């Protein structure tokens, strides 16, 4: 049977399997893969947690989390402690996020929530990631009114100095700059047009890394970025631009140690090309940089509603992605953007059109393991040691 014939007959099976029409936009190969994955059972052996499986391969597994959830739900806090060896404060280290105001005014810091997260991590022996120092989002309302070309450098310096010094020695890695490449913004250097760029020019990047290195010489310093995972012209352009930037920073001896790949995966209209992704990772590694998968989750708004079908597709996306990236030994950590579906940012930011609860993470809303958990465990179990 020719390829097309095979595709059509498999698609018939798909539709028979309960509403998979919603994945109509999947590329042919992935659609075929999805059918195969429906037969896959994602079996795992042994009783080890995700972080223990990761550790066996010299990897770190962790998750992002918020004080409001950890402090209000002991079951969730226990799940974090049980599964993770690293914690990322999802709100608490940002200038401002949710109900947290780290920077209530230009001259003030309120470290209450950040300290709480740092204490939680220390108490439970979790590594702690700093996220994030320089980002165009989550800036406080006073920022625009107060910060100008004359005082911007001082304000950035104060921010980094106070925050990074406070937790120096306790931080595994800092996301020094977040989401700074955006080819669509039309600049020759592909830098995203952000308040920081407008206030300080392209050198704000070097400055931020140098200030952070001076304030905490032990932390791994990371540039964190999204939109690098798929095989389409937009992401290809972004990968190329990111590589160019990394090369520039390395050539200038900027103290950057790693690239953070967010990996908010979104099956449904994206083509995954393992070979291209591996090439990209290899290139990054060739620059002497480590790689962290920093915000992994699977956006399920284009997937069928049926939970059994949806969970299998999501698990397959996890396993395909992780087995690909973990082949590259420069990848040292895998971090999911949350652990339980109950607290995923996607509930609010990328809800399903049918309003069914989203299922992007390893544990369900009741803290029970899903196939996604098994898929991550399998990827760790099968990963080469580093
Ligand atoms: O998940 C985070 C959400 O709760 C916050 O409201 C939002 C703004 O601070 O940030 C979300 O996390 C983002 C992360 O910091 C950077 N990459 C994209 C993440 C999802 O938007």
mmCIF file of C-alpha atoms and ligand atoms in Angstrom:
data_model
loop_
_atom_site.group_PDB
_atom_site.id
_atom_site.type_symbol
_atom_site.label_atom_id
_atom_site.label_comp_id
_atom_site.label_asym_id
_atom_site.label_seq_id
_atom_site.Cartn_x
_atom_site.Cartn_y
_atom_site.Cartn_z
ATOM 1 C CA UNK A 1 0.000 0.000 0.000
ATOM 2 C CA UNK A 2 1.335 3.434 -0.784
ATOM 3 C CA UNK A 3 1.909 5.998 1.945
ATOM 4 C CA UNK A 4 -1.256 7.880 1.282
ATOM 5 C CA UNK A 5 -3.364 4.725 1.340
ATOM 6 C CA UNK A 6 -1.853 3.761 4.635
ATOM 7 C CA UNK A 7 -2.588 7.207 6.020
ATOM 8 C CA UNK A 8 -6.217 7.108 4.984
ATOM 9 C CA UNK A 9 -6.869 3.671 6.361
ATOM 10 C CA UNK A 10 -5.213 4.576 9.656
ATOM 11 C CA UNK A 11 -7.159 7.764 9.844
ATOM 12 C CA UNK A 12 -10.346 5.757 9.622
ATOM 13 C CA UNK A 13 -9.150 3.844 12.671
ATOM 14 C CA UNK A 14 -8.428 7.103 14.405
ATOM 15 C CA UNK A 15 -11.881 8.503 13.894
ATOM 16 C CA UNK A 16 -13.290 5.219 15.118
ATOM 17 C CA UNK A 17 -11.303 5.657 18.306
ATOM 18 C CA UNK A 18 -13.380 8.455 19.656
ATOM 19 C CA UNK A 19 -13.139 11.936 18.362
ATOM 20 C CA UNK A 20 -9.591 12.092 17.125
ATOM 21 C CA UNK A 21 -10.839 14.356 14.350
ATOM 22 C CA UNK A 22 -9.513 17.239 16.411
ATOM 23 C CA UNK A 23 -5.973 16.165 15.613
ATOM 24 C CA UNK A 24 -6.711 16.638 11.942
ATOM 25 C CA UNK A 25 -3.962 19.201 11.744
ATOM 26 C CA UNK A 26 -1.291 16.721 12.796
ATOM 27 C CA UNK A 27 1.298 16.009 10.164
ATOM 28 C CA UNK A 28 0.765 12.664 8.458
ATOM 29 C CA UNK A 29 3.693 10.980 10.130
ATOM 30 C CA UNK A 30 2.605 12.086 13.552
ATOM 31 C CA UNK A 31 -0.951 11.051 12.942
ATOM 32 C CA UNK A 32 0.298 7.574 12.097
ATOM 33 C CA UNK A 33 2.491 7.682 15.190
ATOM 34 C CA UNK A 34 -0.490 8.697 17.291
ATOM 35 C CA UNK A 35 -2.375 5.605 16.149
ATOM 36 C CA UNK A 36 0.555 3.412 17.062
ATOM 37 C CA UNK A 37 0.793 5.114 20.415
ATOM 38 C CA UNK A 38 -2.771 4.219 21.211
ATOM 39 C CA UNK A 39 -1.578 0.637 21.404
ATOM 40 C CA UNK A 40 1.411 1.493 23.550
ATOM 41 C CA UNK A 41 1.036 0.914 27.280
ATOM 42 C CA UNK A 42 3.955 3.058 28.576
ATOM 43 C CA UNK A 43 4.940 0.403 31.073
ATOM 44 C CA UNK A 44 7.547 1.216 33.679
ATOM 45 C CA UNK A 45 9.511 -1.118 35.875
ATOM 46 C CA UNK A 46 10.580 -0.566 39.460
ATOM 47 C CA UNK A 47 9.398 1.816 42.122
ATOM 48 C CA UNK A 48 11.813 4.708 41.785
ATOM 49 C CA UNK A 49 10.569 8.297 41.654
ATOM 50 C CA UNK A 50 11.182 10.546 38.661
ATOM 51 C CA UNK A 51 14.113 12.304 40.312
ATOM 52 C CA UNK A 52 15.678 8.978 41.331
ATOM 53 C CA UNK A 53 15.406 7.663 37.780
ATOM 54 C CA UNK A 54 16.907 10.897 36.476
ATOM 55 C CA UNK A 55 19.723 10.792 39.040
ATOM 56 C CA UNK A 56 20.739 7.319 37.877
ATOM 57 C CA UNK A 57 21.622 8.945 34.562
ATOM 58 C CA UNK A 58 23.324 11.978 36.056
ATOM 59 C CA UNK A 59 20.238 14.101 35.375
ATOM 60 C CA UNK A 60 18.159 16.421 37.522
ATOM 61 C CA UNK A 61 14.372 16.304 37.476
ATOM 62 C CA UNK A 62 12.352 19.133 38.959
ATOM 63 C CA UNK A 63 9.178 21.173 38.640
ATOM 64 C CA UNK A 64 7.921 24.721 38.903
ATOM 65 C CA UNK A 65 5.585 25.513 41.742
ATOM 66 C CA UNK A 66 3.974 28.358 43.679
ATOM 67 C CA UNK A 67 3.839 29.147 47.358
ATOM 68 C CA UNK A 68 0.033 29.446 47.311
ATOM 69 C CA UNK A 69 -0.299 25.844 46.137
ATOM 70 C CA UNK A 70 2.506 24.289 48.189
ATOM 71 C CA UNK A 71 1.315 25.973 51.366
ATOM 72 C CA UNK A 72 -2.375 25.168 50.903
ATOM 73 C CA UNK A 73 -2.219 21.556 49.728
ATOM 74 C CA UNK A 74 -0.095 19.129 51.763
ATOM 75 C CA UNK A 75 -0.788 16.328 49.287
ATOM 76 C CA UNK A 76 0.646 18.430 46.491
ATOM 77 C CA UNK A 77 3.641 19.517 48.563
ATOM 78 C CA UNK A 78 4.310 15.865 49.347
ATOM 79 C CA UNK A 79 4.116 14.980 45.650
ATOM 80 C CA UNK A 80 6.661 17.676 44.817
ATOM 81 C CA UNK A 81 9.029 16.435 47.502
ATOM 82 C CA UNK A 82 8.566 12.833 46.446
ATOM 83 C CA UNK A 83 9.122 13.348 42.729
ATOM 84 C CA UNK A 84 11.540 16.234 42.437
ATOM 85 C CA UNK A 85 15.112 17.106 43.262
ATOM 86 C CA UNK A 86 14.763 20.714 42.091
ATOM 87 C CA UNK A 87 12.186 23.454 42.566
ATOM 88 C CA UNK A 88 11.483 26.534 40.421
ATOM 89 C CA UNK A 89 9.478 29.321 42.045
ATOM 90 C CA UNK A 90 6.898 30.035 39.347
ATOM 91 C CA UNK A 91 6.045 33.520 40.711
ATOM 92 C CA UNK A 92 8.134 34.348 43.738
ATOM 93 C CA UNK A 93 11.455 35.422 42.161
ATOM 94 C CA UNK A 94 9.865 37.539 39.436
ATOM 95 C CA UNK A 95 9.576 41.302 39.812
ATOM 96 C CA UNK A 96 5.862 40.726 40.241
ATOM 97 C CA UNK A 97 3.554 37.820 39.416
ATOM 98 C CA UNK A 98 0.122 36.657 40.535
ATOM 99 C CA UNK A 99 -0.407 37.978 44.045
ATOM 100 C CA UNK A 100 3.339 38.203 44.712
ATOM 101 C CA UNK A 101 5.033 41.603 44.695
ATOM 102 C CA UNK A 102 8.769 41.088 45.053
ATOM 103 C CA UNK A 103 9.251 44.693 43.933
ATOM 104 C CA UNK A 104 6.332 46.645 45.432
ATOM 105 C CA UNK A 105 8.051 49.969 44.671
ATOM 106 C CA UNK A 106 11.258 51.231 43.020
ATOM 107 C CA UNK A 107 13.209 51.176 46.267
ATOM 108 C CA UNK A 108 11.679 48.184 47.990
ATOM 109 C CA UNK A 109 11.930 44.415 47.986
ATOM 110 C CA UNK A 110 9.500 42.111 49.746
ATOM 111 C CA UNK A 111 11.235 38.764 50.075
ATOM 112 C CA UNK A 112 8.495 37.050 52.091
ATOM 113 C CA UNK A 113 7.297 34.693 49.362
ATOM 114 C CA UNK A 114 10.744 34.175 47.849
ATOM 115 C CA UNK A 115 12.179 33.279 51.259
ATOM 116 C CA UNK A 116 9.311 30.866 51.836
ATOM 117 C CA UNK A 117 10.166 29.045 48.607
ATOM 118 C CA UNK A 118 13.886 29.031 49.405
ATOM 119 C CA UNK A 119 13.125 27.587 52.861
ATOM 120 C CA UNK A 120 10.826 24.950 51.390
ATOM 121 C CA UNK A 121 13.585 23.903 49.013
ATOM 122 C CA UNK A 122 16.230 23.826 51.759
ATOM 123 C CA UNK A 123 13.978 21.925 54.181
ATOM 124 C CA UNK A 124 13.252 19.241 51.619
ATOM 125 C CA UNK A 125 16.689 19.071 50.114
ATOM 126 C CA UNK A 126 15.620 20.410 46.728
ATOM 127 C CA UNK A 127 17.898 22.361 44.430
ATOM 128 C CA UNK A 128 16.533 25.830 43.741
ATOM 129 C CA UNK A 129 16.331 27.643 40.417
ATOM 130 C CA UNK A 130 16.112 31.389 40.091
ATOM 131 C CA UNK A 131 13.526 32.502 37.541
ATOM 132 C CA UNK A 132 13.914 35.187 36.239
ATOM 133 C CA UNK A 133 15.952 38.408 36.418
ATOM 134 C CA UNK A 134 15.388 40.098 33.069
ATOM 135 C CA UNK A 135 12.087 39.566 31.272
ATOM 136 C CA UNK A 136 9.748 41.853 29.364
ATOM 137 C CA UNK A 137 6.762 40.443 31.267
ATOM 138 C CA UNK A 138 5.896 40.434 34.960
ATOM 139 C CA UNK A 139 7.276 43.937 35.429
ATOM 140 C CA UNK A 140 5.559 45.971 38.165
ATOM 141 C CA UNK A 141 3.146 48.801 37.343
ATOM 142 C CA UNK A 142 5.656 51.421 38.539
ATOM 143 C CA UNK A 143 8.281 50.238 36.056
ATOM 144 C CA UNK A 144 7.119 52.185 33.037
ATOM 145 C CA UNK A 145 6.589 55.389 34.981
ATOM 146 C CA UNK A 146 9.867 55.254 36.866
ATOM 147 C CA UNK A 147 12.522 53.664 34.719
ATOM 148 C CA UNK A 148 14.253 55.769 32.069
ATOM 149 C CA UNK A 149 17.504 55.741 30.125
ATOM 150 C CA UNK A 150 19.278 57.602 32.899
ATOM 151 C CA UNK A 151 18.405 55.259 35.757
ATOM 152 C CA UNK A 152 17.777 51.906 34.013
ATOM 153 C CA UNK A 153 21.288 50.544 34.509
ATOM 154 C CA UNK A 154 21.260 51.441 38.197
ATOM 155 C CA UNK A 155 17.831 49.860 38.684
ATOM 156 C CA UNK A 156 18.907 46.645 36.972
ATOM 157 C CA UNK A 157 22.091 46.593 38.998
ATOM 158 C CA UNK A 158 20.202 47.114 42.272
ATOM 159 C CA UNK A 159 17.715 44.411 41.396
ATOM 160 C CA UNK A 160 20.321 41.805 40.520
ATOM 161 C CA UNK A 161 22.580 42.769 43.378
ATOM 162 C CA UNK A 162 19.892 42.515 46.067
ATOM 163 C CA UNK A 163 18.108 39.421 44.775
ATOM 164 C CA UNK A 164 21.041 37.339 43.587
ATOM 165 C CA UNK A 165 23.218 38.134 46.615
ATOM 166 C CA UNK A 166 20.426 37.219 49.028
ATOM 167 C CA UNK A 167 20.287 33.647 47.717
ATOM 168 C CA UNK A 168 23.914 33.334 46.603
ATOM 169 C CA UNK A 169 25.285 29.863 47.167
ATOM 170 C CA UNK A 170 21.769 28.411 47.416
ATOM 171 C CA UNK A 171 20.842 28.647 43.744
ATOM 172 C CA UNK A 172 21.469 25.890 41.242
ATOM 173 C CA UNK A 173 20.888 28.126 38.231
ATOM 174 C CA UNK A 174 19.586 31.568 37.403
ATOM 175 C CA UNK A 175 17.533 32.392 34.333
ATOM 176 C CA UNK A 176 19.394 35.645 33.819
ATOM 177 C CA UNK A 177 17.537 36.630 30.674
ATOM 178 C CA UNK A 178 14.233 35.187 29.506
ATOM 179 C CA UNK A 179 12.717 35.164 25.986
ATOM 180 C CA UNK A 180 15.030 37.738 24.433
ATOM 181 C CA UNK A 181 15.053 36.561 20.816
ATOM 182 C CA UNK A 182 12.102 37.354 18.561
ATOM 183 C CA UNK A 183 12.957 37.413 14.839
ATOM 184 C CA UNK A 184 9.422 38.641 14.108
ATOM 185 C CA UNK A 185 10.289 41.962 15.753
ATOM 186 C CA UNK A 186 12.351 42.664 12.669
ATOM 187 C CA UNK A 187 15.727 43.679 14.057
ATOM 188 C CA UNK A 188 18.903 42.564 12.301
ATOM 189 C CA UNK A 189 20.212 41.047 15.506
ATOM 190 C CA UNK A 190 16.836 39.325 16.070
ATOM 191 C CA UNK A 191 16.604 40.664 19.603
ATOM 192 C CA UNK A 192 13.105 41.045 20.953
ATOM 193 C CA UNK A 193 12.078 44.642 21.366
ATOM 194 C CA UNK A 194 11.615 44.909 25.125
ATOM 195 C CA UNK A 195 11.733 47.718 27.672
ATOM 196 C CA UNK A 196 15.250 46.603 28.626
ATOM 197 C CA UNK A 197 16.467 46.736 25.033
ATOM 198 C CA UNK A 198 14.884 50.136 24.517
ATOM 199 C CA UNK A 199 16.342 51.512 27.715
ATOM 200 C CA UNK A 200 19.835 50.045 27.598
ATOM 201 C CA UNK A 201 20.463 48.803 24.062
ATOM 202 C CA UNK A 202 21.658 45.262 23.193
ATOM 203 C CA UNK A 203 24.354 45.384 25.857
ATOM 204 C CA UNK A 204 21.755 44.835 28.572
ATOM 205 C CA UNK A 205 22.299 41.117 28.015
ATOM 206 C CA UNK A 206 26.046 41.196 28.705
ATOM 207 C CA UNK A 207 25.450 43.495 31.647
ATOM 208 C CA UNK A 208 22.853 41.205 33.218
ATOM 209 C CA UNK A 209 25.119 38.154 32.953
ATOM 210 C CA UNK A 210 28.144 39.997 34.328
ATOM 211 C CA UNK A 211 26.205 41.435 37.272
ATOM 212 C CA UNK A 212 24.731 38.027 38.110
ATOM 213 C CA UNK A 213 28.108 36.286 37.899
ATOM 214 C CA UNK A 214 29.580 38.865 40.256
ATOM 215 C CA UNK A 215 26.708 38.492 42.737
ATOM 216 C CA UNK A 216 26.715 34.664 42.745
ATOM 217 C CA UNK A 217 29.836 33.127 41.225
ATOM 218 C CA UNK A 218 28.537 29.606 41.946
ATOM 219 C CA UNK A 219 25.220 29.626 40.082
ATOM 220 C CA UNK A 220 24.878 28.277 36.580
ATOM 221 C CA UNK A 221 23.842 31.221 34.405
ATOM 222 C CA UNK A 222 21.142 30.513 31.843
ATOM 223 C CA UNK A 223 19.501 32.174 28.863
ATOM 224 C CA UNK A 224 15.948 30.766 28.796
ATOM 225 C CA UNK A 225 13.883 30.680 25.579
ATOM 226 C CA UNK A 226 10.709 29.217 24.056
ATOM 227 C CA UNK A 227 9.674 28.240 20.536
ATOM 228 C CA UNK A 228 12.739 26.130 19.692
ATOM 229 C CA UNK A 229 11.238 22.662 19.439
ATOM 230 C CA UNK A 230 9.411 22.256 16.159
ATOM 231 C CA UNK A 231 10.144 21.884 12.485
ATOM 232 C CA UNK A 232 8.601 24.970 10.923
ATOM 233 C CA UNK A 233 10.141 28.062 9.334
ATOM 234 C CA UNK A 234 9.391 30.281 12.328
ATOM 235 C CA UNK A 235 11.093 28.047 14.869
ATOM 236 C CA UNK A 236 13.919 27.245 12.444
ATOM 237 C CA UNK A 237 14.606 30.983 12.157
ATOM 238 C CA UNK A 238 14.466 31.308 15.916
ATOM 239 C CA UNK A 239 16.905 28.430 16.456
ATOM 240 C CA UNK A 240 19.336 30.024 14.020
ATOM 241 C CA UNK A 241 19.003 33.400 15.738
ATOM 242 C CA UNK A 242 19.534 31.836 19.168
ATOM 243 C CA UNK A 243 22.691 30.102 17.962
ATOM 244 C CA UNK A 244 24.017 33.367 16.564
ATOM 245 C CA UNK A 245 23.362 35.135 19.829
ATOM 246 C CA UNK A 246 25.026 32.368 21.840
ATOM 247 C CA UNK A 247 28.049 32.521 19.549
ATOM 248 C CA UNK A 248 28.236 36.302 20.005
ATOM 249 C CA UNK A 249 28.017 36.020 23.777
ATOM 250 C CA UNK A 250 30.670 33.305 23.903
ATOM 251 C CA UNK A 251 32.982 35.333 21.641
ATOM 252 C CA UNK A 252 32.648 38.267 24.049
ATOM 253 C CA UNK A 253 33.379 36.018 27.060
ATOM 254 C CA UNK A 254 30.036 36.830 28.621
ATOM 255 C CA UNK A 255 29.604 34.506 31.636
ATOM 256 C CA UNK A 256 26.795 32.381 30.234
ATOM 257 C CA UNK A 257 26.791 28.680 31.061
ATOM 258 C CA UNK A 258 23.637 27.170 29.637
ATOM 259 C CA UNK A 259 20.670 27.470 27.331
ATOM 260 C CA UNK A 260 17.256 26.841 28.857
ATOM 261 C CA UNK A 261 14.766 25.363 26.423
ATOM 262 C CA UNK A 262 11.268 25.931 27.747
ATOM 263 C CA UNK A 263 9.596 23.185 25.698
ATOM 264 C CA UNK A 264 5.942 24.082 26.057
ATOM 265 C CA UNK A 265 5.038 21.395 23.534
ATOM 266 C CA UNK A 266 1.876 21.722 21.499
ATOM 267 C CA UNK A 267 0.853 18.752 19.397
ATOM 268 C CA UNK A 268 -1.928 19.305 16.901
ATOM 269 C CA UNK A 269 -0.386 21.610 14.361
ATOM 270 C CA UNK A 270 3.333 21.250 14.883
ATOM 271 C CA UNK A 271 5.778 18.922 13.214
ATOM 272 C CA UNK A 272 8.395 17.358 15.443
ATOM 273 C CA UNK A 273 11.672 16.549 13.716
ATOM 274 C CA UNK A 274 14.030 14.696 16.083
ATOM 275 C CA UNK A 275 16.983 15.028 13.741
ATOM 276 C CA UNK A 276 16.731 18.812 13.457
ATOM 277 C CA UNK A 277 16.294 19.242 17.185
ATOM 278 C CA UNK A 278 19.294 17.009 17.914
ATOM 279 C CA UNK A 279 21.402 19.027 15.473
ATOM 280 C CA UNK A 280 20.447 22.223 17.245
ATOM 281 C CA UNK A 281 21.294 20.781 20.666
ATOM 282 C CA UNK A 282 24.580 19.486 19.331
ATOM 283 C CA UNK A 283 25.457 22.924 18.054
ATOM 284 C CA UNK A 284 24.648 24.512 21.424
ATOM 285 C CA UNK A 285 26.737 21.871 23.200
ATOM 286 C CA UNK A 286 29.573 22.575 20.767
ATOM 287 C CA UNK A 287 29.700 26.114 22.114
ATOM 288 C CA UNK A 288 30.629 24.685 25.493
ATOM 289 C CA UNK A 289 27.180 25.259 26.961
ATOM 290 C CA UNK A 290 24.968 22.998 29.035
ATOM 291 C CA UNK A 291 21.290 22.650 28.183
ATOM 292 C CA UNK A 292 18.305 22.538 30.532
ATOM 293 C CA UNK A 293 14.764 21.653 29.545
ATOM 294 C CA UNK A 294 13.161 24.245 31.757
ATOM 295 C CA UNK A 295 9.379 24.454 31.360
ATOM 296 C CA UNK A 296 8.235 21.195 29.827
ATOM 297 C CA UNK A 297 4.507 20.524 29.476
ATOM 298 C CA UNK A 298 2.086 19.459 26.749
ATOM 299 C CA UNK A 299 -0.612 21.888 25.661
ATOM 300 C CA UNK A 300 -3.646 19.681 25.012
ATOM 301 C CA UNK A 301 -6.161 22.153 23.629
ATOM 302 C CA UNK A 302 -6.004 20.686 20.127
ATOM 303 C CA UNK A 303 -6.262 17.087 21.305
ATOM 304 C CA UNK A 304 -9.418 14.999 21.600
ATOM 305 C CA UNK A 305 -11.505 15.301 24.737
ATOM 306 C CA UNK A 306 -11.544 11.579 25.539
ATOM 307 C CA UNK A 307 -9.148 11.252 28.463
ATOM 308 C CA UNK A 308 -7.807 7.830 27.558
ATOM 309 C CA UNK A 309 -6.977 8.927 24.037
ATOM 310 C CA UNK A 310 -5.701 12.330 25.134
ATOM 311 C CA UNK A 311 -3.429 10.944 27.840
ATOM 312 C CA UNK A 312 -1.861 8.481 25.400
ATOM 313 C CA UNK A 313 -1.077 11.195 22.890
ATOM 314 C CA UNK A 314 0.345 13.432 25.606
ATOM 315 C CA UNK A 315 2.487 10.583 26.955
ATOM 316 C CA UNK A 316 3.766 9.855 23.462
ATOM 317 C CA UNK A 317 4.684 13.516 22.998
ATOM 318 C CA UNK A 318 6.654 13.432 26.270
ATOM 319 C CA UNK A 319 8.458 10.222 25.430
ATOM 320 C CA UNK A 320 9.293 11.232 21.840
ATOM 321 C CA UNK A 321 10.590 14.615 22.927
ATOM 322 C CA UNK A 322 12.585 13.471 25.941
ATOM 323 C CA UNK A 323 14.116 10.444 24.275
ATOM 324 C CA UNK A 324 15.337 12.795 21.553
ATOM 325 C CA UNK A 325 16.785 15.531 23.748
ATOM 326 C CA UNK A 326 18.307 13.178 26.313
ATOM 327 C CA UNK A 327 20.497 11.648 23.632
ATOM 328 C CA UNK A 328 22.459 14.901 23.855
ATOM 329 C CA UNK A 329 24.670 14.617 26.911
ATOM 330 C CA UNK A 330 24.910 18.377 27.391
ATOM 331 C CA UNK A 331 21.295 18.186 28.605
ATOM 332 C CA UNK A 332 21.640 18.089 32.387
ATOM 333 C CA UNK A 333 18.136 18.742 33.691
ATOM 334 C CA UNK A 334 14.478 18.231 32.851
ATOM 335 C CA UNK A 335 11.994 20.502 34.581
ATOM 336 C CA UNK A 336 8.244 20.371 34.053
ATOM 337 C CA UNK A 337 6.234 23.579 34.366
ATOM 338 C CA UNK A 338 4.270 22.272 37.307
ATOM 339 C CA UNK A 339 3.705 18.716 38.468
ATOM 340 C CA UNK A 340 -0.060 18.363 38.813
ATOM 341 C CA UNK A 341 -2.691 19.308 36.245
ATOM 342 C CA UNK A 342 -4.540 21.028 39.077
ATOM 343 C CA UNK A 343 -2.044 23.892 39.170
ATOM 344 C CA UNK A 344 -0.958 24.206 35.546
ATOM 345 C CA UNK A 345 -0.761 27.725 34.094
ATOM 346 C CA UNK A 346 -2.524 26.260 31.034
ATOM 347 C CA UNK A 347 -5.838 26.088 32.915
ATOM 348 C CA UNK A 348 -5.891 29.860 32.698
ATOM 349 C CA UNK A 349 -3.678 30.699 29.709
ATOM 350 C CA UNK A 350 -4.502 27.959 27.165
ATOM 351 C CA UNK A 351 -7.865 26.470 28.123
ATOM 352 C CA UNK A 352 -9.476 23.899 25.878
ATOM 353 C CA UNK A 353 -12.262 25.178 23.619
ATOM 354 C CA UNK A 354 -14.589 22.560 25.162
ATOM 355 C CA UNK A 355 -13.585 23.737 28.673
ATOM 356 C CA UNK A 356 -12.629 20.206 29.723
ATOM 357 C CA UNK A 357 -9.860 20.429 32.342
ATOM 358 C CA UNK A 358 -6.369 20.389 30.813
ATOM 359 C CA UNK A 359 -4.063 17.393 31.393
ATOM 360 C CA UNK A 360 -0.569 18.642 30.510
ATOM 361 C CA UNK A 361 1.512 17.313 33.435
ATOM 362 C CA UNK A 362 2.738 14.035 34.984
ATOM 363 C CA UNK A 363 0.151 13.951 37.811
ATOM 364 C CA UNK A 364 -3.586 14.487 37.545
ATOM 365 C CA UNK A 365 -5.564 16.941 39.688
ATOM 366 C CA UNK A 366 -5.776 14.316 42.475
ATOM 367 C CA UNK A 367 -1.989 13.808 42.451
ATOM 368 C CA UNK A 368 -2.293 10.429 40.774
ATOM 369 C CA UNK A 369 0.263 9.378 38.177
ATOM 370 C CA UNK A 370 -0.804 9.515 34.558
ATOM 371 C CA UNK A 371 0.725 7.965 31.452
ATOM 372 C CA UNK A 372 2.743 11.171 31.099
ATOM 373 C CA UNK A 373 4.511 10.226 34.343
ATOM 374 C CA UNK A 374 5.318 6.806 32.888
ATOM 375 C CA UNK A 375 6.545 8.382 29.666
ATOM 376 C CA UNK A 376 8.970 10.645 31.522
ATOM 377 C CA UNK A 377 10.130 7.734 33.685
ATOM 378 C CA UNK A 378 10.727 5.624 30.571
ATOM 379 C CA UNK A 379 12.699 8.391 28.892
ATOM 380 C CA UNK A 380 14.937 8.673 31.980
ATOM 381 C CA UNK A 381 15.327 4.896 32.211
ATOM 382 C CA UNK A 382 16.359 4.696 28.557
ATOM 383 C CA UNK A 383 18.596 7.775 28.542
ATOM 384 C CA UNK A 384 22.348 7.398 28.214
ATOM 385 C CA UNK A 385 24.321 8.206 31.345
ATOM 386 C CA UNK A 386 26.098 11.564 31.556
HETATM 387 O O1 LIG B 1 3.191 29.997 34.773
HETATM 388 C C1 LIG B 1 3.431 31.374 34.997
HETATM 389 C C2 LIG B 1 2.144 32.097 35.320
HETATM 390 O O2 LIG B 1 1.567 31.573 36.511
HETATM 391 C C3 LIG B 1 2.408 33.584 35.460
HETATM 392 O O3 LIG B 1 1.194 34.259 35.636
HETATM 393 C C4 LIG B 1 3.113 34.111 34.209
HETATM 394 C C5 LIG B 1 3.509 35.572 34.365
HETATM 395 O O4 LIG B 1 4.468 35.726 35.371
HETATM 396 O O5 LIG B 1 4.276 33.365 33.943
HETATM 397 C C6 LIG B 1 4.052 31.995 33.759
HETATM 398 O O6 LIG B 1 5.280 31.345 33.522
HETATM 399 C C7 LIG B 1 5.945 31.685 32.307
HETATM 400 C C8 LIG B 1 7.421 31.677 32.583
HETATM 401 O O7 LIG B 1 7.702 32.547 33.637
HETATM 402 C C9 LIG B 1 8.220 32.050 31.333
HETATM 403 N N1 LIG B 1 7.851 31.196 30.228
HETATM 404 C C10 LIG B 1 6.445 31.078 29.935
HETATM 405 C C11 LIG B 1 5.692 30.647 31.209
HETATM 406 C C12 LIG B 1 4.226 30.431 30.912
HETATM 407 O O8 LIG B 1 3.645 31.640 30.510
#
